[in-house]
């Protein structure tokens, strides 16, 4: 079996027990969260503290909005042949007071979704090469 | 600061012409100069909007157009602020005039656009949020437009019929615009047959990518006052190029997450509201003063968001305002009398300039079959990805 790798380093982790978490940054000085972490410092202009701690973000949130993509995006999206449409959801994390985007899990019926419903994090294959399967975080209905 | 005056406006028609963007820009620049009754040698400063998809000449658009018009030692600036590039170029030209460094400035934006979805620049760049959103999530521009559209449906009860009504309105407006790429009046039945690209948006709800160019000749109030054509002069009462205030908790392209509201007070206004607010403050005017508005209808649904952002109605009431007919030609405050992006498609660095060309044409009373009767004050607004605001208020 091919090894599993995240599609991008440092954004999320899959654990041996099957759980998935997004990894962001948190400022110890003001409490702000950042996803992705991107930089080593806090971007709150009233703070600007030099360090951000790695932090696991909430794995559940409420759906802010959603859509689907019915046509293949341009590169660098690793679109399968034939193209497989996918949903996209924007989910509000309560503790972090931020919205995080993700594809919707395969098989999600976009027409049945409603803003405000509970969603939870999961991970699925995005694409594979000869050497590895690349994984990505997704939102699914909880 | 004294107001700067628009002496000339010009465009190259929007389309998919497949030529070098410099060709279009020079046509628009010469049209604007001819409209002003001035020559290239009268220009003390050239401000241009950059294009990212036409190689190095697009990154140094100021000197590219200066060379194309013929080197004359003119000082230049080259601005990039995505869809807001044109407004930043106008602001750059205005600052030079207001600082007394020149009497006349030329502003140019032109683009040759690729077909289909806009993608990020090539290469593997995991540090670039624009690359990440495409590679990791397949989140195209229409993905974001669709999220905003669905949000209106969920939060305010907007319907696909409302979005179609925006398309029908703008397509009728554009019939009367010789510079528009699409001059066809859409019916509800035709819209219903258009394929869904990103639910709830259909292909005809989403603006195309186009080739085109727009240019303006700006002058100091003192210079303009000495001229005989004062009844055609339009004044730039405000230019807003604000960026968001932290924490920006509305999901903006190309980010895959918002700022966190933890640890900081939320700003008084949303980013899009703040773009218009800064312009109103500078102009000393408000939404009730507007005769018309040109708003960035990247999608039909987004036009409805702008109604609220520029204060034409309260949040959640844009659909009712649309249905009342207030924003159609003949209504209280026509929106996108040019036909908007629905009829033009997006030529990125030219678009904010084209909006001001339309304001100028309307305020002069030279808009022909799409003329807004008695137009006195016009507002144009748009937003460039990565946090660029763009709003211009013009008066006559
Ligand atoms: Zn901080």
Short mmCIF file of C-alpha atoms and ligand atoms in Angstrom, two decimals:
data_model
loop_
_atom_site.label_atom_id
_atom_site.label_comp_id
_atom_site.label_asym_id
_atom_site.label_seq_id
_atom_site.Cartn_x
_atom_site.Cartn_y
_atom_site.Cartn_z
CA UNK A 1 0.00 0.00 0.00
CA UNK A 2 1.21 3.48 -0.88
CA UNK A 3 2.11 5.81 1.98
CA UNK A 4 -0.39 8.53 2.86
CA UNK A 5 0.83 12.10 2.81
CA UNK A 6 -0.95 15.38 3.53
CA UNK A 7 -1.54 17.48 0.40
CA UNK A 8 0.17 20.35 2.18
CA UNK A 9 2.55 20.16 5.14
CA UNK A 10 1.59 21.62 8.50
CA UNK A 11 -2.12 22.31 7.94
CA UNK A 12 -3.63 19.17 9.46
CA UNK A 13 -2.80 15.86 11.07
CA UNK A 14 -4.31 12.42 10.83
CA UNK A 15 -3.89 10.30 13.94
CA UNK A 16 -3.48 6.56 14.22
CA UNK A 17 -6.95 6.36 15.79
CA UNK A 18 -8.45 7.87 12.62
CA UNK A 19 -9.10 11.32 14.07
CA UNK A 20 -8.26 14.44 12.07
CA UNK A 21 -7.30 17.88 13.35
CA UNK A 22 -6.47 21.18 11.70
CA UNK A 23 -3.29 22.71 13.09
CA UNK A 24 -3.17 26.47 13.37
CA UNK A 25 -1.33 29.03 15.41
CA UNK A 26 -2.47 30.65 18.64
CA UNK A 27 -1.10 33.79 20.21
CA UNK A 28 -0.44 33.39 23.92
CA UNK A 29 -0.60 37.16 24.42
CA UNK A 30 -4.02 38.03 22.90
CA UNK A 31 -5.57 34.61 22.29
CA UNK A 32 -6.04 35.04 18.51
CA UNK A 33 -6.03 31.99 16.26
CA UNK A 34 -4.57 31.78 12.76
CA UNK A 35 -5.17 29.16 10.09
CA UNK A 36 -2.94 28.38 8.42
CA UNK A 37 -0.30 29.60 10.82
CA UNK A 38 1.76 31.08 7.93
CA UNK A 39 3.98 33.38 9.99
CA UNK A 40 5.81 33.17 13.29
CA UNK A 41 4.14 36.27 14.77
CA UNK A 42 0.69 37.53 15.76
CA UNK A 43 -1.13 39.64 13.14
CA UNK A 44 -3.49 41.32 15.59
CA UNK A 45 -2.39 45.00 15.20
CA UNK A 46 -3.14 45.59 18.86
CA UNK A 47 -0.77 42.78 19.83
CA UNK A 48 1.99 41.80 17.41
CA UNK A 49 3.53 39.30 19.83
CA UNK A 50 6.55 37.51 18.33
CA UNK A 51 5.50 33.89 18.74
CA UNK A 52 2.58 31.64 17.88
CA UNK A 53 2.06 28.27 19.50
CA UNK A 54 0.86 25.33 17.41
CA UNK A 55 -2.74 24.62 18.31
CA UNK A 56 -5.36 22.08 17.31
CA UNK A 57 -8.53 23.77 16.10
CA UNK A 58 -12.04 22.65 16.97
CA UNK A 59 -13.07 19.65 14.88
CA UNK A 60 -16.73 20.66 14.84
CA UNK A 61 -18.47 23.83 13.73
CA UNK A 62 -21.58 25.18 12.07
CA UNK A 63 -22.01 25.57 8.35
CA UNK A 64 -21.80 29.22 7.20
CA UNK A 65 -22.25 28.58 3.49
CA UNK A 66 -21.69 25.87 0.89
CA UNK A 67 -21.50 25.21 -2.83
CA UNK A 68 -20.21 22.66 -5.30
CA UNK A 69 -17.85 22.79 -8.26
CA UNK A 70 -19.22 21.11 -11.34
CA UNK A 71 -16.36 21.94 -13.72
CA UNK A 72 -12.71 21.06 -13.31
CA UNK A 73 -10.64 23.90 -11.87
CA UNK A 74 -7.39 24.81 -13.61
CA UNK A 75 -4.03 23.51 -12.34
CA UNK A 76 -2.66 23.26 -9.74
CA UNK A 77 -5.89 21.49 -8.72
CA UNK A 78 -5.13 17.80 -9.20
CA UNK A 79 -8.39 17.04 -10.99
CA UNK A 80 -9.16 13.38 -11.66
CA UNK A 81 -9.98 12.15 -15.17
CA UNK A 82 -12.88 12.03 -15.63
CA UNK A 83 -13.54 15.03 -13.42
CA UNK A 84 -15.40 14.31 -10.21
CA UNK A 85 -17.50 17.27 -8.95
CA UNK A 86 -17.06 18.13 -5.27
CA UNK A 87 -18.71 20.26 -2.63
CA UNK A 88 -17.10 23.09 -0.69
CA UNK A 89 -18.20 24.24 2.74
CA UNK A 90 -17.32 27.20 4.94
CA UNK A 91 -17.64 26.31 8.61
CA UNK A 92 -17.65 28.64 11.63
CA UNK A 93 -15.61 27.40 14.59
CA UNK A 94 -17.16 28.72 17.77
CA UNK A 95 -14.20 28.77 20.13
CA UNK A 96 -11.87 30.25 17.53
CA UNK A 97 -14.52 32.68 16.14
CA UNK A 98 -13.33 32.09 12.61
CA UNK A 99 -14.55 30.47 9.39
CA UNK A 100 -12.53 27.66 7.78
CA UNK A 101 -13.06 26.39 4.24
CA UNK A 102 -12.87 22.77 3.21
CA UNK A 103 -14.14 20.45 0.54
CA UNK A 104 -17.20 18.47 1.55
CA UNK A 105 -16.83 14.73 2.05
CA UNK A 106 -17.57 12.60 -1.02
CA UNK A 107 -21.22 11.76 -1.27
CA UNK A 108 -22.42 14.87 0.58
CA UNK A 109 -25.77 15.93 -0.87
CA UNK A 110 -25.23 19.68 -1.27
CA UNK A 111 -28.92 20.26 -2.03
CA UNK A 112 -29.81 18.91 1.42
CA UNK A 113 -27.46 21.20 3.35
CA UNK A 114 -28.59 24.22 5.38
CA UNK A 115 -26.58 27.01 6.94
CA UNK A 116 -26.28 26.53 10.70
CA UNK A 117 -26.06 22.77 10.65
CA UNK A 118 -23.35 20.96 12.56
CA UNK A 119 -20.31 19.79 10.60
CA UNK A 120 -17.26 17.79 11.60
CA UNK A 121 -13.77 17.37 10.24
CA UNK A 122 -12.65 14.29 8.35
CA UNK A 123 -9.97 13.46 5.78
CA UNK A 124 -10.11 11.81 2.37
CA UNK A 125 -7.85 11.07 -0.58
CA UNK A 126 -7.46 14.05 -2.91
CA UNK A 127 -5.19 12.44 -5.53
CA UNK A 128 -2.46 9.88 -5.88
CA UNK A 129 0.84 9.56 -7.66
CA UNK A 130 3.01 6.48 -8.28
CA UNK A 131 4.61 7.01 -4.86
CA UNK A 132 1.92 8.20 -2.49
CA UNK A 133 -1.71 8.98 -1.78
CA UNK A 134 -2.27 12.64 -0.95
CA UNK A 135 -4.85 13.38 1.72
CA UNK A 136 -6.85 16.51 2.49
CA UNK A 137 -9.15 17.62 5.30
CA UNK A 138 -12.83 17.83 4.52
CA UNK A 139 -16.08 18.75 6.24
CA UNK A 140 -18.90 16.26 6.61
CA UNK A 141 -22.30 16.53 8.23
CA UNK A 142 -22.10 15.57 11.90
CA UNK B 1 -7.12 69.13 -1.07
CA UNK B 2 -8.69 70.49 -4.22
CA UNK B 3 -10.69 68.11 -6.35
CA UNK B 4 -9.16 66.66 -9.47
CA UNK B 5 -11.09 66.95 -12.72
CA UNK B 6 -11.69 64.31 -15.41
CA UNK B 7 -10.99 65.96 -18.75
CA UNK B 8 -11.04 62.88 -20.94
CA UNK B 9 -12.26 59.29 -20.94
CA UNK B 10 -11.65 56.53 -23.45
CA UNK B 11 -11.98 52.79 -23.89
CA UNK B 12 -11.07 49.96 -26.18
CA UNK B 13 -14.17 47.76 -26.58
CA UNK B 14 -14.26 44.66 -24.36
CA UNK B 15 -14.10 41.30 -26.11
CA UNK B 16 -11.82 38.34 -26.72
CA UNK B 17 -9.64 39.94 -29.32
CA UNK B 18 -6.49 37.91 -28.70
CA UNK B 19 -4.06 40.78 -29.26
CA UNK B 20 -1.30 42.21 -27.08
CA UNK B 21 -2.77 44.16 -24.16
CA UNK B 22 -0.59 47.15 -25.07
CA UNK B 23 -2.56 47.57 -28.30
CA UNK B 24 -5.79 48.01 -26.36
CA UNK B 25 -4.22 50.35 -23.81
CA UNK B 26 -2.85 52.66 -26.47
CA UNK B 27 -6.24 52.81 -28.21
CA UNK B 28 -7.93 53.73 -24.91
CA UNK B 29 -5.20 56.26 -23.99
CA UNK B 30 -5.42 58.00 -27.36
CA UNK B 31 -9.23 58.03 -27.13
CA UNK B 32 -9.07 59.65 -23.68
CA UNK B 33 -6.51 62.23 -24.85
CA UNK B 34 -8.61 63.04 -27.93
CA UNK B 35 -11.70 63.34 -25.74
CA UNK B 36 -9.78 65.85 -23.60
CA UNK B 37 -8.45 67.69 -26.63
CA UNK B 38 -4.91 67.06 -25.40
CA UNK B 39 -1.84 65.27 -26.71
CA UNK B 40 0.56 62.80 -25.11
CA UNK B 41 3.09 65.62 -24.76
CA UNK B 42 0.66 67.44 -22.43
CA UNK B 43 0.81 64.55 -19.96
CA UNK B 44 3.03 65.11 -16.91
CA UNK B 45 2.46 61.73 -15.28
CA UNK B 46 1.27 58.33 -16.44
CA UNK B 47 -0.28 55.91 -13.96
CA UNK B 48 -1.07 52.39 -15.17
CA UNK B 49 -2.62 49.25 -13.74
CA UNK B 50 -0.60 46.06 -14.02
CA UNK B 51 -1.61 42.75 -15.53
CA UNK B 52 -0.20 39.53 -14.08
CA UNK B 53 -0.76 37.33 -17.10
CA UNK B 54 1.20 39.04 -19.85
CA UNK B 55 4.79 38.71 -18.72
CA UNK B 56 7.18 41.42 -17.60
CA UNK B 57 5.58 44.25 -19.64
CA UNK B 58 2.46 43.70 -17.54
CA UNK B 59 4.41 44.19 -14.29
CA UNK B 60 5.83 47.51 -15.47
CA UNK B 61 2.70 48.76 -17.18
CA UNK B 62 3.56 52.43 -16.67
CA UNK B 63 6.74 52.28 -18.69
CA UNK B 64 5.19 49.78 -21.11
CA UNK B 65 2.53 52.31 -22.11
CA UNK B 66 5.01 55.21 -22.00
CA UNK B 67 7.23 53.38 -24.48
CA UNK B 68 4.27 52.43 -26.67
CA UNK B 69 3.04 56.03 -26.79
CA UNK B 70 6.63 57.14 -27.51
CA UNK B 71 9.25 57.93 -24.86
CA UNK B 72 8.97 61.51 -23.70
CA UNK B 73 10.69 61.28 -20.34
CA UNK B 74 7.30 61.06 -18.61
CA UNK B 75 7.27 59.87 -15.01
CA UNK B 76 5.21 56.75 -14.46
CA UNK B 77 3.76 54.45 -11.84
CA UNK B 78 2.69 50.82 -12.22
CA UNK B 79 0.11 49.58 -9.72
CA UNK B 80 -1.17 46.16 -8.92
CA UNK B 81 -4.09 45.63 -6.56
CA UNK B 82 -5.88 42.83 -8.41
CA UNK B 83 -9.37 44.02 -9.47
CA UNK B 84 -8.71 47.29 -7.63
CA UNK B 85 -5.56 48.07 -9.65
CA UNK B 86 -7.30 50.74 -11.71
CA UNK B 87 -8.47 52.64 -8.64
CA UNK B 88 -4.98 52.58 -7.18
CA UNK B 89 -3.66 53.95 -10.49
CA UNK B 90 -6.27 56.73 -10.45
CA UNK B 91 -5.33 57.50 -6.85
CA UNK B 92 -1.65 57.60 -7.78
CA UNK B 93 -2.34 60.06 -10.61
CA UNK B 94 -4.52 62.20 -8.37
CA UNK B 95 -1.83 62.37 -5.69
CA UNK B 96 0.72 63.63 -8.22
CA UNK B 97 -1.69 66.36 -9.33
CA UNK B 98 -2.68 67.32 -5.80
CA UNK B 99 0.97 67.48 -4.79
CA UNK B 100 1.48 70.03 -7.55
CA UNK B 101 3.93 67.82 -9.44
CA UNK B 102 1.93 67.91 -12.67
CA UNK B 103 -1.18 69.53 -14.18
CA UNK B 104 -2.30 66.62 -16.35
CA UNK B 105 -2.05 62.88 -15.72
CA UNK B 106 -3.02 59.92 -17.85
CA UNK B 107 -4.39 56.72 -16.30
CA UNK B 108 -4.41 53.48 -18.32
CA UNK B 109 -5.41 49.89 -17.64
CA UNK B 110 -5.51 47.09 -20.22
CA UNK B 111 -5.61 43.32 -20.18
CA UNK B 112 -5.48 40.30 -22.40
CA UNK B 113 -7.21 37.60 -20.36
CA UNK B 114 -6.94 33.82 -20.55
CA UNK B 115 -10.03 31.74 -21.32
CA UNK B 116 -12.04 30.08 -18.57
CA UNK B 117 -11.30 30.07 -14.84
CA UNK B 118 -8.58 32.35 -13.60
CA UNK B 119 -5.84 30.20 -12.09
CA UNK B 120 -2.89 31.16 -9.92
CA UNK B 121 0.50 31.94 -11.40
CA UNK B 122 2.42 28.78 -12.40
CA UNK B 123 4.85 26.89 -10.19
CA UNK B 124 4.61 25.10 -6.85
CA UNK B 125 4.21 27.70 -4.11
CA UNK B 126 2.72 26.37 -0.87
CA UNK B 127 3.52 29.74 0.78
CA UNK B 128 1.09 31.53 -1.57
CA UNK B 129 -2.55 31.49 -0.39
CA UNK B 130 -3.69 31.86 -4.01
CA UNK B 131 -1.86 28.65 -4.93
CA UNK B 132 -3.08 26.83 -1.82
CA UNK B 133 -6.76 27.51 -2.41
CA UNK B 134 -6.55 26.06 -5.92
CA UNK B 135 -4.30 23.11 -5.18
CA UNK B 136 -5.67 21.97 -1.83
CA UNK B 137 -9.35 22.89 -2.10
CA UNK B 138 -10.07 23.51 -5.78
CA UNK B 139 -11.61 26.78 -4.60
CA UNK B 140 -11.95 28.83 -7.79
CA UNK B 141 -13.25 32.38 -7.96
CA UNK B 142 -16.77 31.10 -8.75
CA UNK B 143 -16.52 28.90 -5.64
CA UNK B 144 -16.27 32.03 -3.49
CA UNK B 145 -18.96 33.84 -5.49
CA UNK B 146 -21.24 30.84 -4.96
CA UNK B 147 -20.55 30.75 -1.22
CA UNK B 148 -21.58 34.41 -1.00
CA UNK B 149 -24.66 33.78 -3.14
CA UNK B 150 -25.75 30.80 -1.06
CA UNK B 151 -25.20 32.87 2.07
CA UNK B 152 -27.70 35.46 0.76
CA UNK B 153 -30.21 32.68 0.15
CA UNK B 154 -29.71 31.20 3.60
CA UNK B 155 -29.55 34.46 5.53
CA UNK B 156 -31.99 36.69 3.63
CA UNK B 157 -34.14 34.38 1.54
CA UNK B 158 -32.71 35.40 -1.82
CA UNK B 159 -33.78 33.17 -4.68
CA UNK B 160 -32.34 32.10 -8.01
CA UNK B 161 -35.05 34.30 -9.56
CA UNK B 162 -33.53 37.33 -7.84
CA UNK B 163 -30.12 36.51 -9.29
CA UNK B 164 -31.71 36.06 -12.71
CA UNK B 165 -33.40 39.45 -12.34
CA UNK B 166 -29.98 41.08 -11.88
CA UNK B 167 -28.78 39.41 -15.07
CA UNK B 168 -31.86 40.49 -17.00
CA UNK B 169 -31.50 44.09 -15.78
CA UNK B 170 -27.82 44.40 -16.58
CA UNK B 171 -28.14 42.67 -19.94
CA UNK B 172 -30.76 45.25 -20.93
CA UNK B 173 -28.53 48.10 -19.77
CA UNK B 174 -25.61 46.78 -21.80
CA UNK B 175 -27.60 46.75 -25.04
CA UNK B 176 -27.00 50.49 -25.20
CA UNK B 177 -23.25 50.35 -24.58
CA UNK B 178 -21.06 50.12 -27.69
CA UNK B 179 -18.03 49.12 -25.58
CA UNK B 180 -19.76 46.12 -24.00
CA UNK B 181 -18.71 42.62 -25.09
CA UNK B 182 -22.12 40.99 -24.64
CA UNK B 183 -25.04 42.94 -26.05
CA UNK B 184 -27.92 40.55 -25.72
CA UNK B 185 -31.05 40.85 -23.58
CA UNK B 186 -31.40 37.68 -21.52
CA UNK B 187 -34.78 36.18 -20.64
CA UNK B 188 -35.56 34.16 -17.53
CA UNK B 189 -36.05 31.07 -19.70
CA UNK B 190 -32.60 31.45 -21.27
CA UNK B 191 -31.00 31.88 -17.86
CA UNK B 192 -32.75 28.76 -16.56
CA UNK B 193 -31.09 26.77 -19.35
CA UNK B 194 -27.60 27.94 -18.45
CA UNK B 195 -25.56 25.20 -16.76
CA UNK B 196 -24.87 25.42 -13.03
CA UNK B 197 -21.15 26.05 -12.50
CA UNK B 198 -21.14 26.29 -8.71
CA UNK B 199 -24.51 25.91 -7.02
CA UNK B 200 -26.52 28.19 -6.96
CA UNK B 201 -24.73 30.11 -9.72
CA UNK B 202 -25.14 29.38 -13.40
CA UNK B 203 -22.65 30.19 -16.10
CA UNK B 204 -24.58 33.37 -16.98
CA UNK B 205 -24.52 34.49 -13.33
CA UNK B 206 -20.71 34.63 -13.39
CA UNK B 207 -18.70 37.23 -15.24
CA UNK B 208 -16.40 36.13 -18.04
CA UNK B 209 -12.75 37.08 -18.48
CA UNK B 210 -12.23 39.64 -21.23
CA UNK B 211 -9.73 41.70 -23.16
CA UNK B 212 -10.24 45.45 -22.95
CA UNK B 213 -8.79 48.78 -21.92
CA UNK B 214 -9.88 52.03 -20.33
CA UNK B 215 -8.16 55.36 -19.80
CA UNK B 216 -8.75 58.69 -18.13
CA UNK B 217 -7.14 62.11 -18.45
CA UNK B 218 -7.10 63.88 -15.09
CA UNK B 219 -6.13 67.49 -14.42
CA UNK B 220 -5.84 69.91 -11.56
CA UNK B 221 -8.87 72.12 -10.85
CA UNK B 222 -6.76 75.19 -11.70
CA UNK B 223 -5.73 73.78 -15.07
CA UNK B 224 -9.30 72.70 -15.84
CA UNK B 225 -10.70 76.11 -14.91
CA UNK B 226 -8.74 77.70 -17.74
CA UNK B 227 -10.38 75.52 -20.37
CA UNK B 228 -13.42 76.23 -22.53
CA UNK B 229 -15.09 72.80 -22.14
CA UNK B 230 -16.02 73.24 -18.49
CA UNK B 231 -19.58 72.00 -18.99
CA UNK B 232 -18.12 68.54 -19.70
CA UNK B 233 -15.91 68.44 -16.61
CA UNK B 234 -16.49 65.78 -13.99
CA UNK B 235 -14.93 66.06 -10.54
CA UNK B 236 -13.38 63.25 -8.56
CA UNK B 237 -14.86 63.87 -5.12
CA UNK B 238 -13.33 60.83 -3.42
CA UNK B 239 -11.16 57.78 -3.96
CA UNK B 240 -11.15 55.02 -1.37
CA UNK B 241 -8.43 52.38 -1.53
CA UNK B 242 -8.78 51.07 2.02
CA UNK B 243 -7.67 47.64 3.20
CA UNK B 244 -9.61 45.59 5.78
CA UNK B 245 -9.46 46.17 9.52
CA UNK B 246 -8.46 43.29 11.78
CA UNK B 247 -10.19 41.01 12.52
CA UNK B 248 -11.73 40.52 9.06
CA UNK B 249 -14.21 37.75 9.81
CA UNK B 250 -15.79 37.62 6.33
CA UNK B 251 -14.22 34.96 4.11
CA UNK B 252 -12.33 36.80 1.36
CA UNK B 253 -10.48 35.46 -1.67
CA UNK B 254 -7.95 33.93 -1.73
CA UNK B 255 -7.91 33.02 1.98
CA UNK B 256 -9.13 29.62 3.15
CA UNK B 257 -9.98 30.94 6.63
CA UNK B 258 -10.99 34.27 8.13
CA UNK B 259 -9.25 36.12 10.90
CA UNK B 260 -10.22 34.99 14.39
CA UNK B 261 -12.34 37.44 16.38
CA UNK B 262 -10.77 36.20 19.61
CA UNK B 263 -8.67 38.79 21.42
CA UNK B 264 -9.66 41.87 19.43
CA UNK B 265 -12.74 44.04 19.11
CA UNK B 266 -14.52 43.56 15.80
CA UNK B 267 -14.33 46.55 13.46
CA UNK B 268 -17.28 48.91 13.31
CA UNK B 269 -17.97 47.98 9.68
CA UNK B 270 -17.39 44.99 7.44
CA UNK B 271 -14.59 45.43 4.92
CA UNK B 272 -16.91 46.01 1.97
CA UNK B 273 -19.00 48.50 3.96
CA UNK B 274 -15.82 50.33 4.95
CA UNK B 275 -14.72 50.76 1.32
CA UNK B 276 -17.79 52.88 0.54
CA UNK B 277 -17.83 54.56 3.94
CA UNK B 278 -14.34 56.00 3.43
CA UNK B 279 -15.39 57.44 0.07
CA UNK B 280 -18.60 58.95 1.45
CA UNK B 281 -16.62 60.54 4.30
CA UNK B 282 -14.13 62.09 1.92
CA UNK B 283 -16.79 63.37 -0.47
CA UNK B 284 -19.06 64.64 2.28
CA UNK B 285 -21.87 62.75 0.55
CA UNK B 286 -24.07 59.78 1.39
CA UNK B 287 -26.06 57.06 -0.33
CA UNK B 288 -29.09 59.34 -0.73
CA UNK B 289 -27.02 61.66 -2.91
CA UNK B 290 -26.27 59.02 -5.55
CA UNK B 291 -27.75 59.31 -9.03
CA UNK B 292 -26.19 56.02 -10.11
CA UNK B 293 -23.67 53.38 -9.08
CA UNK B 294 -21.33 51.04 -10.91
CA UNK B 295 -20.71 48.02 -8.70
CA UNK B 296 -18.50 44.99 -9.27
CA UNK B 297 -20.95 42.27 -10.30
CA UNK B 298 -18.48 39.40 -10.48
CA UNK B 299 -21.66 37.43 -9.98
CA UNK B 300 -25.30 38.48 -10.16
CA UNK B 301 -25.69 37.75 -6.45
CA UNK B 302 -22.69 39.89 -5.55
CA UNK B 303 -24.42 42.94 -7.04
CA UNK B 304 -27.05 42.51 -4.31
CA UNK B 305 -24.36 42.48 -1.61
CA UNK B 306 -23.04 45.78 -2.97
CA UNK B 307 -26.47 47.46 -2.69
CA UNK B 308 -26.15 46.99 1.06
CA UNK B 309 -22.43 47.76 1.24
CA UNK B 310 -22.93 51.16 -0.42
CA UNK B 311 -25.96 51.93 1.72
CA UNK B 312 -28.71 51.84 -0.89
CA UNK B 313 -30.69 49.69 1.54
CA UNK B 314 -30.30 47.89 4.85
CA UNK B 315 -28.72 44.45 5.15
CA UNK B 316 -31.02 41.77 3.81
CA UNK B 317 -33.17 44.19 1.79
CA UNK B 318 -31.30 44.17 -1.52
CA UNK B 319 -33.69 41.70 -3.14
CA UNK B 320 -36.64 43.95 -2.31
CA UNK B 321 -34.81 46.98 -3.67
CA UNK B 322 -34.05 45.10 -6.88
CA UNK B 323 -37.65 43.92 -7.25
CA UNK B 324 -38.89 47.50 -6.74
CA UNK B 325 -37.12 48.51 -9.94
CA UNK B 326 -35.11 51.20 -8.14
CA UNK B 327 -31.80 49.92 -9.51
CA UNK B 328 -32.88 49.60 -13.14
CA UNK B 329 -32.55 52.43 -15.65
CA UNK B 330 -35.50 54.73 -14.99
CA UNK B 331 -35.47 53.81 -11.29
CA UNK B 332 -34.39 55.87 -8.29
CA UNK B 333 -30.72 54.91 -8.44
CA UNK B 334 -29.77 52.82 -11.45
CA UNK B 335 -26.98 50.33 -10.73
CA UNK B 336 -24.64 49.26 -13.50
CA UNK B 337 -26.18 51.36 -16.27
CA UNK B 338 -23.09 50.36 -18.30
CA UNK B 339 -24.29 46.76 -18.23
CA UNK B 340 -21.66 45.93 -15.60
CA UNK B 341 -19.37 42.93 -15.66
CA UNK B 342 -22.34 40.89 -16.87
CA UNK B 343 -21.99 42.61 -20.24
CA UNK B 344 -18.26 43.32 -20.15
CA UNK B 345 -16.49 40.42 -18.50
CA UNK B 346 -13.49 41.22 -16.41
CA UNK B 347 -10.36 42.88 -17.82
CA UNK B 348 -8.71 43.17 -14.42
CA UNK B 349 -6.49 46.29 -14.45
CA UNK B 350 -8.93 48.15 -16.73
CA UNK B 351 -12.11 47.45 -14.81
CA UNK B 352 -12.05 50.10 -12.07
CA UNK B 353 -10.99 52.67 -14.67
CA UNK B 354 -13.84 51.57 -16.96
CA UNK B 355 -16.24 52.12 -14.07
CA UNK B 356 -15.06 55.73 -13.79
CA UNK B 357 -15.32 56.15 -17.57
CA UNK B 358 -18.99 55.19 -17.20
CA UNK B 359 -19.49 57.65 -14.31
CA UNK B 360 -17.89 60.35 -16.46
CA UNK B 361 -20.06 59.56 -19.48
CA UNK B 362 -23.21 59.54 -17.35
CA UNK B 363 -22.41 62.73 -15.45
CA UNK B 364 -21.69 64.53 -18.71
CA UNK B 365 -25.06 63.39 -20.03
CA UNK B 366 -23.41 61.62 -22.96
CA UNK B 367 -24.57 58.05 -22.29
CA UNK B 368 -27.19 57.95 -25.05
CA UNK B 369 -29.77 55.20 -24.66
CA UNK B 370 -28.49 54.21 -21.22
CA UNK B 371 -28.40 57.77 -19.84
CA UNK B 372 -29.45 58.22 -16.22
CA UNK B 373 -31.64 61.31 -16.31
CA UNK B 374 -30.18 64.29 -14.48
CA UNK B 375 -27.15 62.40 -13.14
CA UNK B 376 -25.24 64.53 -10.63
CA UNK B 377 -23.34 62.08 -8.41
CA UNK B 378 -21.99 58.65 -9.31
CA UNK B 379 -20.21 56.00 -7.25
CA UNK B 380 -18.12 53.10 -8.49
CA UNK B 381 -16.94 50.32 -6.22
CA UNK B 382 -15.04 47.08 -6.36
CA UNK B 383 -12.75 44.86 -4.36
CA UNK B 384 -9.49 43.24 -5.36
CA UNK B 385 -8.42 39.96 -3.84
CA UNK B 386 -5.81 40.04 -1.05
CA UNK B 387 -7.70 42.91 0.63
CA UNK B 388 -7.92 45.80 -1.82
CA UNK B 389 -10.79 48.25 -1.61
CA UNK B 390 -11.69 50.47 -4.55
CA UNK B 391 -14.34 53.17 -4.60
CA UNK B 392 -14.59 56.43 -6.55
CA UNK B 393 -17.23 59.13 -6.16
CA UNK B 394 -17.57 61.54 -9.07
CA UNK B 395 -19.74 64.63 -9.30
CA UNK B 396 -20.55 67.18 -11.94
ZN1 LIG C 1 -1.60 38.36 19.65
#
